[in-house]
């Protein structure tokens, strides 16, 4: 009880700390910018956070991170607007939103759909925030037990699980993307003997590829090319009905809201999976449990609520491992993590020892971004319609100008513009060939962790591999990793399904399965 | 569990089947792309393993042999090699090695409007960021880039002279405004020495 009160006290202090005109000003513009970035097809949350990182590196750390979290949370919500009005998800996280959001808009209920999306996003974000405040300290304390063996497996586990879940159709492409990311991280001076790997005498590569220019390229430049290649979007639906949701209608789906919030948070905690998968899994779970499952895909309020609750709950969820393990739960969280390092904040297992107040500051930041989202969500209708009407031929060159100068600005090296271009082309090609980006981003972040911890572990045991497989946490991590790989092999999966059915004491009635 | 895996930035609901290949035309292209990607990845992984092998063992520093710099890159190279071989074998079994590249296919790729837009975008963006920035004043490079991008993509066949003038004016205003705001913000607010 005393611990809960102490946590609550820290949270209230953090809230009070941000109740200054300057902080509130930053919350107001950055949440709005996030919503606009999210709403514009072609501008994703990852790109938004990466670009805004380049604009905030001169600010004090707490304000800079506040701005980035507002952009991140706002963008995931903002994407629902174009999903509903254009049938194009503003960010990949809103793909599930199109299934019911657009049919509602076409039926003349765009206002209602936007209101439901706002309610779902706000409630999802609050559920995620609750778990951020309660789980992060626990995980932070638990993470203190992690040694090299566990961190090695955590890196492999993250790549394999992220690769699997972000490319369910073809997990191998997810794994290839992840291992390529790890390989990218090998470039530059290594952390144990300071040997320069794959630099070939170039001083620019001594520190490896900087994450922000790489992310701006892979998510910004690649997206510019992708948007310009695709045909122009068509009709923007108008909202003639009220955008203010009825409370009774929202809370009628309280089970869906809580379930989706939990799913979103848990998917967020899994390294490198992210908001799009959170939305799809929440949507699938809601459809399976719903008595109105026939309405799903035809304008179901519950389906829309599930998708939007799930993706926004994932945002605080993805911040949990970023804060406590320095391992991001999603691609935008990876950029956020990089931004924290740029600002001298050192997340990781020591965060609860060195600066526990920072965790609660982050919870407060999520709270303020949620508040901003609610206010803009219920008031901004027409201005966002105008934003959506801006032709891509006028928006994309401006976006690219920011990609170029943003990559350059952090270290003021022209080399970083080339890094942005290189990763943009690389990212575009991989994306066109259905390689997911999230495992690659995770790989770039985890490369250093994998490298140092595998070698340190081997030195500690003098080459004995036993502790890598027998320490309790390592055991769980490698078992899950190997199971994930085995279950992606078709005959093994079929065999496992048959075995599970044989062991099941009862069989589902015909027609109750909702595949 | 009914997942909609791999929903990408295009937002289209992905197909529900789980095996990697079906029989559609789009998938046939993907099989070929996988074959080529697999070959590139095999070459890359062999290069990485070779380079890792060449990295010093630092015996003169008496370092532990399992802490040598090449250990982890070699491990990653081997994993990527295995995955790439599976990718190639899988693609060959689905007929991906029969690339069927003919002049007609290449011509169709060249004239496809999306590919043309992509090519023009790549030329403009790389030309601007890679070559123009740093060669001429930043504000001028940025203004010219935005102007050219808008004019090239918005001009249509059969536009009247008046429409051309209007388009040029809009592009010039947007180019000048973008250039002025970005130059001012980065130079004066963020104290960046522009390239």
XYZ file of C-alpha atoms in Angstrom:
710
model
C 0.000 0.000 0.000
C 2.821 2.353 0.977
C 4.543 1.567 -2.319
C 1.384 2.400 -4.292
C 1.031 5.702 -2.451
C 4.698 6.505 -3.072
C 4.238 5.759 -6.796
C 1.098 7.892 -6.920
C 2.956 10.673 -5.179
C 5.772 10.516 -7.746
C 3.218 10.579 -10.559
C 1.438 13.634 -9.112
C 4.793 15.405 -8.648
C 5.635 14.643 -12.281
C 2.277 16.023 -13.441
C 2.812 19.154 -11.379
C 6.286 19.524 -12.862
C 4.812 19.825 -16.350
C 2.088 22.289 -15.366
C 4.094 25.248 -16.642
C 3.067 27.504 -19.547
C 6.121 26.432 -21.562
C 5.510 22.699 -21.109
C 1.803 23.076 -21.899
C 2.678 25.106 -24.987
C 4.961 22.293 -26.160
C 2.241 19.722 -25.443
C -0.282 21.683 -27.477
C 1.780 22.145 -30.636
C 3.493 18.761 -30.588
C 0.295 16.756 -30.084
C -1.322 18.705 -32.923
C 1.727 18.134 -35.112
C 1.608 14.434 -34.241
C -2.066 14.206 -35.189
C -1.399 15.986 -38.502
C 1.629 13.777 -39.255
C -0.429 10.694 -38.464
C -3.411 11.886 -40.480
C -1.401 12.537 -43.618
C -1.016 9.323 -45.572
C 2.673 8.782 -46.131
C 3.838 10.344 -42.898
C 4.204 7.714 -40.190
C 4.724 7.963 -36.445
C 8.308 6.696 -36.757
C 9.114 9.292 -39.369
C 7.421 12.007 -37.284
C 9.351 11.131 -34.132
C 12.625 10.884 -36.101
C 12.092 14.241 -37.814
C 11.001 16.019 -34.649
C 14.034 14.591 -32.795
C 16.164 16.646 -35.145
C 14.161 19.763 -34.224
C 14.364 19.285 -30.461
C 17.952 18.372 -29.764
C 18.705 21.856 -28.431
C 15.882 21.685 -25.858
C 16.261 20.428 -22.269
C 15.813 16.616 -22.112
C 12.471 16.596 -20.273
C 10.832 18.992 -22.736
C 12.350 17.279 -25.763
C 11.090 13.857 -24.661
C 7.700 15.333 -23.768
C 7.423 16.677 -27.321
C 8.465 13.349 -28.862
C 5.956 11.358 -26.810
C 3.201 13.816 -27.782
C 4.128 13.422 -31.456
C 4.280 9.624 -31.129
C 0.943 9.215 -29.333
C -0.726 11.893 -31.473
C 0.447 10.320 -34.734
C -0.904 6.872 -33.857
C -4.261 8.493 -33.117
C -4.151 10.914 -36.073
C -3.829 8.040 -38.527
C -7.426 7.070 -37.732
C -8.664 10.232 -39.456
C -7.427 9.288 -42.914
C -8.397 5.655 -42.268
C -11.986 6.786 -41.664
C -12.241 9.590 -44.220
C -10.021 8.329 -47.050
C -9.934 4.546 -46.475
C -6.147 4.944 -46.303
C -4.477 4.331 -42.948
C -2.466 7.407 -41.983
C 0.069 5.117 -40.323
C 0.363 1.304 -40.612
C -1.094 1.181 -37.079
C -4.465 2.305 -38.438
C -4.834 -0.336 -41.144
C -7.376 -2.263 -39.037
C -9.299 0.992 -38.479
C -10.152 1.250 -42.185
C -12.174 -1.987 -42.059
C -14.984 -0.455 -40.020
C -14.129 3.243 -39.971
C -14.538 3.811 -43.692
C -17.835 1.879 -44.033
C -19.219 4.014 -41.187
C -18.087 7.200 -42.981
C -19.579 6.002 -46.263
C -22.857 5.439 -44.465
C -22.843 9.133 -43.456
C -21.584 8.498 -39.912
C -18.028 9.824 -40.250
C -18.495 12.039 -37.171
C -19.551 9.089 -35.061
C -16.646 7.012 -36.366
C -14.161 9.769 -35.493
C -15.722 10.148 -32.042
C -15.426 6.407 -31.392
C -11.827 6.430 -32.646
C -11.052 9.311 -30.274
C -12.660 7.512 -27.313
C -10.856 4.266 -28.109
C -7.503 5.969 -28.546
C -7.830 7.988 -25.337
C -8.977 5.016 -23.256
C -6.344 2.748 -24.807
C -3.668 5.286 -24.069
C -4.870 5.579 -20.438
C -4.888 1.793 -19.980
C -1.375 1.603 -21.422
C -0.330 4.482 -19.173
C -1.616 2.628 -16.104
C 0.541 -0.380 -16.990
C 3.499 1.846 -17.785
C 3.249 3.269 -14.264
C 2.837 -0.113 -12.590
C 4.775 -2.593 -14.746
C 7.810 -0.476 -15.652
C 9.087 -0.185 -12.028
C 8.584 -3.928 -11.488
C 10.287 -4.843 -14.757
C 13.048 -2.333 -14.014
C 13.785 -4.019 -10.677
C 13.574 -7.468 -12.257
C 15.901 -6.408 -15.069
C 18.639 -5.841 -12.501
C 18.979 -9.633 -12.396
C 19.815 -9.741 -16.108
C 23.405 -10.590 -16.991
C 25.189 -11.007 -20.295
C 23.538 -14.388 -20.931
C 20.042 -12.971 -20.565
C 20.792 -9.889 -22.663
C 22.196 -12.071 -25.445
C 19.023 -14.149 -25.513
C 16.855 -11.067 -25.192
C 18.433 -9.724 -28.397
C 17.889 -12.983 -30.284
C 14.405 -13.393 -28.781
C 13.483 -9.835 -29.816
C 14.620 -10.355 -33.409
C 12.937 -13.745 -33.784
C 9.623 -12.771 -32.160
C 9.505 -9.390 -33.886
C 10.411 -10.992 -37.227
C 7.714 -13.614 -36.723
C 4.892 -11.334 -35.619
C 5.523 -8.550 -38.124
C 5.700 -10.962 -41.072
C 3.256 -13.746 -40.216
C 2.832 -14.576 -43.895
C 6.534 -15.230 -44.255
C 8.446 -15.015 -40.933
C 11.743 -15.711 -42.681
C 11.637 -12.252 -44.229
C 11.137 -10.780 -40.758
C 14.171 -12.689 -39.482
C 16.290 -11.670 -42.468
C 15.327 -8.020 -41.853
C 16.216 -8.383 -38.167
C 19.597 -10.011 -38.805
C 20.395 -7.405 -41.468
C 19.682 -4.760 -38.813
C 22.091 -6.520 -36.430
C 24.673 -6.599 -39.211
C 24.257 -2.864 -39.858
C 25.018 -2.313 -36.169
C 28.353 -4.128 -36.566
C 29.746 -1.253 -38.645
C 32.059 1.036 -36.664
C 34.249 0.750 -33.611
C 33.260 -2.261 -31.483
C 32.722 -1.848 -27.761
C 35.275 -4.246 -26.227
C 38.611 -3.768 -28.031
C 37.729 -0.595 -30.019
C 38.548 -2.359 -33.308
C 37.090 -0.621 -36.387
C 34.850 -3.090 -38.206
C 33.797 -2.605 -41.840
C 34.946 1.039 -41.868
C 37.717 0.682 -44.497
C 39.511 3.757 -43.206
C 36.475 6.069 -43.314
C 36.389 8.243 -40.218
C 32.704 8.987 -40.822
C 31.908 5.340 -40.085
C 33.884 5.105 -36.840
C 30.754 5.581 -34.745
C 28.698 3.361 -37.052
C 25.573 4.482 -38.875
C 23.749 7.109 -36.801
C 20.279 5.838 -35.973
C 18.311 9.024 -36.605
C 19.493 9.613 -40.220
C 19.016 5.889 -40.860
C 15.465 6.008 -39.512
C 14.653 9.242 -41.352
C 15.783 7.481 -44.525
C 14.076 4.139 -43.941
C 10.798 5.697 -42.836
C 10.863 9.187 -44.381
C 12.591 9.029 -47.747
C 11.294 5.486 -48.400
C 7.771 6.703 -47.644
C 8.154 9.696 -49.984
C 9.082 7.303 -52.803
C 6.287 4.933 -51.883
C 3.651 7.698 -51.828
C 4.812 9.176 -55.126
C 4.744 5.776 -56.814
C 1.206 4.893 -55.742
C -1.871 6.381 -57.461
C -3.308 9.559 -55.928
C -5.923 9.004 -53.198
C -9.507 9.771 -54.112
C -12.524 10.953 -52.180
C -12.423 12.573 -48.767
C -15.635 11.735 -46.879
C -17.224 14.615 -45.020
C -18.445 14.505 -41.442
C -21.993 15.798 -41.182
C -22.953 14.123 -37.905
C -21.669 14.949 -34.416
C -18.082 14.073 -33.542
C -18.833 14.007 -29.791
C -19.328 10.360 -28.804
C -22.186 9.291 -26.539
C -20.764 7.982 -23.267
C -23.341 5.195 -23.092
C -22.293 3.956 -26.503
C -18.620 4.023 -25.559
C -18.965 2.223 -22.239
C -21.317 -0.353 -23.732
C -18.101 -1.868 -25.085
C -16.172 -1.756 -21.813
C -15.106 -5.397 -22.127
C -13.702 -4.751 -25.602
C -11.942 -1.613 -24.368
C -10.247 -3.379 -21.449
C -9.344 -6.441 -23.532
C -7.941 -4.353 -26.386
C -6.064 -2.123 -23.938
C -4.455 -5.178 -22.351
C -3.608 -6.770 -25.693
C -2.174 -3.499 -26.987
C -0.008 -3.052 -23.900
C 1.296 -6.638 -23.978
C 2.108 -6.444 -27.703
C 3.823 -3.140 -26.966
C 6.040 -4.783 -24.360
C 7.190 -7.476 -26.830
C 10.327 -6.054 -28.474
C 9.985 -4.568 -31.944
C 6.421 -5.627 -32.734
C 4.452 -2.419 -32.531
C 1.128 -0.692 -32.975
C -0.033 -2.222 -36.267
C 0.103 -5.752 -34.897
C -1.510 -4.547 -31.639
C -4.453 -3.169 -33.621
C -4.876 -6.339 -35.712
C -4.675 -8.665 -32.715
C -7.129 -6.503 -30.705
C -9.480 -6.437 -33.696
C -9.275 -10.215 -34.159
C -9.878 -10.842 -30.451
C -12.862 -8.472 -30.412
C -14.395 -10.170 -33.449
C -13.968 -13.599 -31.907
C -15.699 -12.562 -28.674
C -18.354 -10.244 -30.110
C -22.027 -11.208 -30.422
C -22.124 -8.770 -33.389
C -19.228 -10.392 -35.233
C -21.199 -10.388 -38.498
C -21.036 -6.578 -38.487
C -17.227 -6.565 -38.383
C -15.818 -5.188 -41.627
C -19.151 -3.545 -42.495
C -19.067 -0.619 -40.081
C -18.902 -2.178 -36.622
C -18.457 0.351 -33.822
C -16.952 -2.376 -31.664
C -14.387 -3.313 -34.328
C -13.350 0.302 -34.744
C -13.120 0.717 -30.973
C -10.974 -2.420 -30.620
C -8.492 -1.383 -33.303
C -8.071 2.163 -32.016
C -7.865 1.121 -28.351
C -5.279 -1.530 -29.172
C -2.936 0.667 -31.178
C -2.843 3.540 -28.693
C -2.460 1.209 -25.696
C 0.588 -0.127 -27.470
C 2.331 3.268 -27.303
C 2.932 3.288 -23.511
C 3.395 -0.483 -23.726
C 6.255 -0.050 -26.198
C 7.872 2.518 -23.912
C 8.011 0.009 -20.996
C 10.897 -2.146 -22.350
C 12.544 0.934 -23.859
C 12.758 2.519 -20.398
C 13.623 -0.531 -18.357
C 15.731 -2.659 -20.720
C 16.761 -0.087 -23.358
C 14.995 -2.363 -25.861
C 12.223 -0.702 -27.868
C 8.778 -2.226 -28.149
C 8.106 -0.655 -31.557
C 9.808 1.288 -34.364
C 8.786 4.762 -33.079
C 9.877 3.691 -29.574
C 13.281 2.816 -31.076
C 13.665 6.383 -32.309
C 12.426 7.658 -28.947
C 15.077 5.526 -27.252
C 17.769 6.932 -29.549
C 16.518 10.446 -28.750
C 16.796 9.712 -25.018
C 20.446 8.744 -25.503
C 21.061 11.907 -27.554
C 19.665 13.928 -24.650
C 21.880 12.179 -22.116
C 19.084 10.140 -20.527
C 20.243 6.556 -20.018
C 17.326 4.158 -19.965
C 17.966 0.532 -19.072
C 17.968 -1.734 -16.024
C 19.588 0.961 -13.872
C 16.844 3.514 -14.540
C 14.858 2.563 -11.421
C 18.018 2.885 -9.322
C 19.555 6.013 -10.827
C 16.473 8.064 -11.760
C 13.157 6.492 -10.776
C 11.483 9.901 -11.081
C 12.167 9.808 -14.823
C 9.838 6.815 -15.243
C 7.003 8.788 -13.657
C 7.858 11.824 -15.746
C 7.363 9.654 -18.820
C 4.002 8.467 -17.434
C 3.028 12.124 -16.981
C 4.136 12.876 -20.553
C 1.829 10.120 -21.842
C -0.963 11.602 -19.720
C -0.513 15.077 -21.209
C -0.344 13.737 -24.756
C -3.566 11.794 -24.124
C -5.241 14.929 -22.824
C -4.118 16.835 -25.914
C -5.397 14.048 -28.128
C -8.811 14.174 -26.459
C -9.137 17.938 -26.826
C -8.023 18.041 -30.463
C -9.966 14.879 -31.257
C -13.233 16.406 -30.154
C -12.657 19.824 -31.687
C -10.635 19.443 -34.882
C -12.756 18.273 -37.737
C -12.719 20.815 -40.532
C -9.025 21.833 -40.253
C -7.972 18.188 -40.500
C -10.136 17.789 -43.594
C -8.239 20.692 -45.168
C -4.927 19.102 -44.227
C -6.018 15.847 -45.841
C -6.839 17.749 -49.023
C -3.229 18.981 -49.491
C -1.941 17.322 -52.681
C 0.973 14.941 -52.209
C 2.892 16.724 -54.960
C 3.133 19.764 -52.659
C 3.583 17.937 -49.386
C 6.244 15.399 -50.329
C 8.964 17.846 -51.454
C 8.602 19.701 -48.142
C 8.812 16.404 -46.257
C 11.957 15.490 -48.176
C 13.551 18.868 -47.472
C 13.014 18.142 -43.748
C 14.403 14.602 -44.153
C 17.599 16.005 -45.676
C 18.188 18.898 -43.284
C 17.012 16.862 -40.265
C 19.584 14.137 -40.981
C 22.297 16.745 -41.376
C 21.419 18.900 -38.361
C 22.336 16.597 -35.459
C 26.064 16.246 -36.171
C 26.246 18.668 -39.128
C 27.892 16.109 -41.412
C 26.987 15.850 -45.105
C 27.782 12.146 -44.706
C 24.550 11.719 -42.718
C 22.530 12.986 -45.703
C 24.037 10.101 -47.686
C 23.195 7.716 -44.848
C 19.592 8.936 -45.084
C 19.550 8.442 -48.866
C 21.175 5.005 -48.616
C 18.798 3.751 -45.941
C 15.873 5.270 -47.822
C 16.649 3.268 -50.949
C 17.459 0.147 -48.932
C 14.276 0.527 -46.873
C 12.135 1.123 -49.938
C 13.427 -1.996 -51.700
C 12.962 -4.134 -48.592
C 9.465 -2.777 -48.061
C 8.466 -3.438 -51.672
C 9.603 -7.014 -51.212
C 7.520 -7.369 -48.047
C 10.361 -7.314 -45.537
C 9.043 -5.669 -42.346
C 10.969 -2.650 -41.113
C 10.403 -3.085 -37.358
C 12.779 -6.063 -36.889
C 15.458 -4.209 -38.838
C 15.147 -1.173 -36.568
C 15.243 -3.451 -33.542
C 18.331 -5.141 -34.989
C 20.144 -1.837 -35.389
C 19.416 -1.016 -31.727
C 20.167 -4.521 -30.421
C 23.363 -5.093 -32.418
C 25.601 -3.550 -29.796
C 23.808 -5.373 -26.959
C 24.151 -8.722 -28.761
C 27.790 -8.140 -29.641
C 29.002 -7.109 -26.212
C 26.940 -9.601 -24.215
C 27.733 -12.691 -26.276
C 31.454 -12.012 -26.034
C 31.313 -10.972 -22.360
C 29.300 -14.088 -21.523
C 31.819 -16.304 -23.298
C 34.719 -14.631 -21.489
C 32.961 -15.045 -18.104
C 32.398 -18.759 -18.649
C 35.683 -19.300 -20.489
C 33.832 -20.567 -23.522
C 31.349 -22.764 -21.651
C 27.913 -22.386 -23.247
C 25.984 -24.072 -20.430
C 24.886 -20.883 -18.566
C 23.429 -19.536 -21.809
C 20.962 -22.421 -21.734
C 20.464 -23.247 -18.074
C 19.994 -19.950 -16.214
C 16.226 -19.626 -15.566
C 15.502 -16.463 -17.611
C 17.815 -17.594 -20.423
C 16.066 -20.949 -20.449
C 12.648 -19.347 -20.922
C 13.946 -16.961 -23.599
C 15.660 -19.597 -25.727
C 12.759 -22.033 -25.384
C 10.295 -19.394 -26.608
C 12.688 -18.383 -29.397
C 13.184 -21.947 -30.630
C 9.441 -22.692 -30.350
C 8.679 -19.605 -32.422
C 11.078 -20.772 -35.144
C 9.770 -24.346 -35.101
C 6.122 -23.269 -35.180
C 6.761 -21.232 -38.317
C 7.660 -24.459 -40.167
C 4.431 -25.682 -41.745
C 4.657 -29.464 -40.975
C 5.763 -28.774 -37.396
C 2.889 -26.345 -36.884
C 0.356 -28.812 -38.282
C 1.762 -31.537 -36.034
C 1.546 -29.257 -32.993
C -2.045 -28.336 -33.850
C -2.997 -32.010 -34.197
C -1.309 -32.821 -30.887
C -3.080 -29.929 -29.161
C -6.437 -31.070 -30.514
C -5.824 -34.638 -29.436
C -5.022 -33.466 -25.930
C -8.051 -31.195 -25.729
C -10.825 -32.737 -23.588
C -13.587 -31.131 -25.666
C -13.987 -30.149 -29.319
C -15.506 -26.866 -30.534
C -18.934 -27.183 -32.089
C -18.997 -26.914 -35.853
C -19.245 -23.326 -37.001
C -18.038 -21.752 -33.788
C -14.514 -21.230 -35.057
C -14.095 -17.716 -36.419
C -11.110 -17.909 -38.662
C -6.691 -16.309 -34.025
C -7.525 -14.358 -37.133
C -4.610 -12.068 -37.678
C -4.212 -9.732 -40.585
C -0.494 -10.109 -40.899
C 1.860 -7.820 -42.676
C -0.620 -4.994 -43.188
C 1.801 -2.587 -44.712
C 1.777 1.090 -45.389
C -0.548 0.496 -48.327
C -3.146 -0.556 -45.785
C -4.646 -3.256 -47.960
C -5.784 -6.219 -45.931
C -3.161 -8.868 -46.591
C -4.073 -12.317 -47.881
C -5.133 -14.775 -45.227
C -3.087 -17.773 -46.417
C 0.031 -18.552 -44.434
C 2.407 -20.376 -46.829
C 4.608 -17.774 -48.520
C 3.535 -18.308 -52.103
C 0.200 -18.633 -53.860
C -0.489 -18.594 -57.607
C -1.266 -14.957 -58.309
C 0.722 -12.860 -60.797
C 1.916 -10.562 -57.999
C 3.262 -13.558 -56.122
C 5.058 -14.797 -59.245
C 6.948 -11.510 -59.287
C 7.693 -11.884 -55.577
C 9.105 -15.391 -56.132
C 11.522 -13.971 -58.714
C 12.399 -11.051 -56.439
C 13.086 -13.519 -53.618
C 15.404 -15.499 -55.876
C 17.437 -12.405 -56.725
C 17.406 -11.116 -53.132
C 18.532 -14.512 -51.910
C 21.501 -14.471 -54.286
C 22.491 -10.970 -53.175
C 22.186 -11.994 -49.528
C 24.327 -15.095 -50.101
C 27.045 -12.913 -51.618
C 26.735 -10.397 -48.781
C 26.903 -13.065 -46.088
C 29.945 -14.732 -47.677
C 31.632 -11.338 -47.824
C 30.816 -10.696 -44.140
C 32.141 -14.103 -43.040
C 35.306 -13.602 -45.110
C 35.875 -10.119 -43.672
C 35.179 -11.368 -40.140
C 37.760 -14.105 -40.623
C 40.274 -11.463 -41.735
C 39.709 -9.349 -38.615
C 42.634 -9.442 -36.144
C 42.606 -11.997 -33.313
C 44.629 -9.554 -31.158
C 46.874 -12.355 -29.823
C 49.604 -9.816 -29.071
C 47.231 -8.162 -26.589
C 46.575 -11.569 -25.035
C 42.805 -11.106 -25.357
C 40.466 -14.031 -24.760
C 40.045 -15.867 -28.086
C 36.254 -15.752 -27.739
C 36.216 -11.964 -27.458
C 37.744 -11.331 -30.879
C 36.047 -8.588 -32.968
C 35.121 -10.930 -35.825
C 33.133 -13.396 -33.720
C 29.682 -11.790 -33.793
C 29.792 -10.525 -37.425
C 30.807 -14.046 -38.489
C 27.908 -15.504 -36.503
C 25.493 -13.052 -38.157
C 26.982 -13.758 -41.587
C 26.417 -17.498 -41.120
C 22.802 -16.979 -39.970
C 22.057 -14.711 -42.952
C 23.722 -17.235 -45.280
C 21.469 -20.035 -44.000
C 18.325 -17.884 -44.291
C 19.323 -16.731 -47.793
C 19.925 -20.303 -48.961
C 16.448 -21.268 -47.710
C 15.022 -18.234 -49.539
C 16.716 -19.246 -52.804
C 15.790 -22.935 -52.535
C 12.182 -22.060 -51.753
C 12.075 -19.661 -54.663
C 13.657 -22.158 -57.089
C 11.108 -24.799 -56.056
C 8.373 -22.283 -56.972
C 10.051 -21.517 -60.320
C 11.566 -18.188 -59.291
C 14.845 -18.860 -61.105
C 13.015 -18.557 -64.443
C 13.197 -14.779 -64.511
C 11.655 -14.409 -67.970
C 13.221 -11.011 -68.520
C 12.459 -9.918 -72.057
C 12.583 -6.563 -73.793
C 8.798 -6.451 -73.627
C 8.767 -6.931 -69.834
C 11.432 -4.256 -69.382
C 9.511 -1.870 -71.664
C 6.325 -2.429 -69.654
C 8.203 -1.710 -66.428
C 9.625 1.469 -67.950
C 6.312 2.906 -69.131
C 4.257 1.961 -66.055
C 3.157 5.363 -64.630
C 3.990 4.454 -61.008
C 7.535 3.423 -61.943
C 8.019 6.629 -63.929
C 6.862 8.725 -60.988
C 9.235 6.764 -58.753
C 12.160 7.337 -61.087
C 11.499 11.074 -61.351
C 11.143 11.300 -57.544
C 14.435 9.448 -57.038
C 16.289 11.660 -59.527
C 14.914 14.878 -58.015
C 15.432 13.934 -54.372
C 18.880 12.384 -54.737
C 19.936 15.189 -57.068
C 18.865 17.750 -54.484
C 20.133 16.150 -51.261
C 23.167 14.397 -52.666
C 24.526 16.923 -55.114
C 22.783 20.315 -55.029
C 22.968 20.776 -51.245
C 26.516 21.814 -50.493
C 27.263 22.910 -54.062
C 25.083 26.018 -54.116
C 23.625 28.073 -51.215
C 21.203 25.950 -49.165
C 18.260 28.342 -49.528
C 18.624 28.380 -53.310
C 18.940 24.596 -53.588
C 15.856 24.073 -51.423
C 13.748 26.658 -53.256
C 14.713 25.222 -56.635
C 13.995 21.655 -55.520
C 10.489 22.403 -54.220
C 9.710 24.502 -57.303
C 10.911 21.827 -59.730
C 9.160 19.000 -57.857
C 5.772 20.729 -57.954
C 6.041 21.881 -61.574
C 7.210 18.493 -62.848
C 4.520 16.501 -61.063
C 1.603 18.896 -61.510
C 1.997 19.827 -65.160
C -0.407 18.055 -67.513
C -0.637 17.737 -71.263
C -2.882 20.339 -72.823
C -2.533 22.945 -70.079
C -3.215 26.472 -71.239
C -0.609 29.225 -70.950
C -2.625 30.761 -68.125
C -2.641 27.460 -66.224
C 1.119 27.146 -66.696
C 1.662 30.635 -65.275
C -0.589 29.820 -62.320
C 1.253 26.551 -61.633
C 4.628 28.293 -61.867
C 3.456 30.968 -59.463
C 2.147 28.476 -56.890
C 5.353 26.420 -57.148
C 7.525 29.523 -56.799
C 5.623 30.747 -53.725
C 5.763 27.331 -52.045
C 9.443 26.923 -52.944
C 10.343 30.347 -51.563
C 8.256 29.876 -48.420
C 9.684 26.424 -47.655
C 13.209 27.610 -48.291
C 12.777 30.724 -46.128
C 11.126 28.958 -43.165
C 13.493 25.957 -43.118
C 16.605 28.106 -43.579
C 15.522 30.521 -40.844
C 14.455 27.773 -38.409
C 17.634 25.719 -38.688
C 20.045 28.623 -38.978
C 18.580 30.996 -36.399
C 16.579 28.778 -34.037
C 18.655 25.596 -33.953
C 21.986 27.333 -34.701
C 22.925 24.855 -37.426
C 25.653 25.790 -39.896
C 23.805 24.957 -43.083
C 25.594 22.879 -45.732
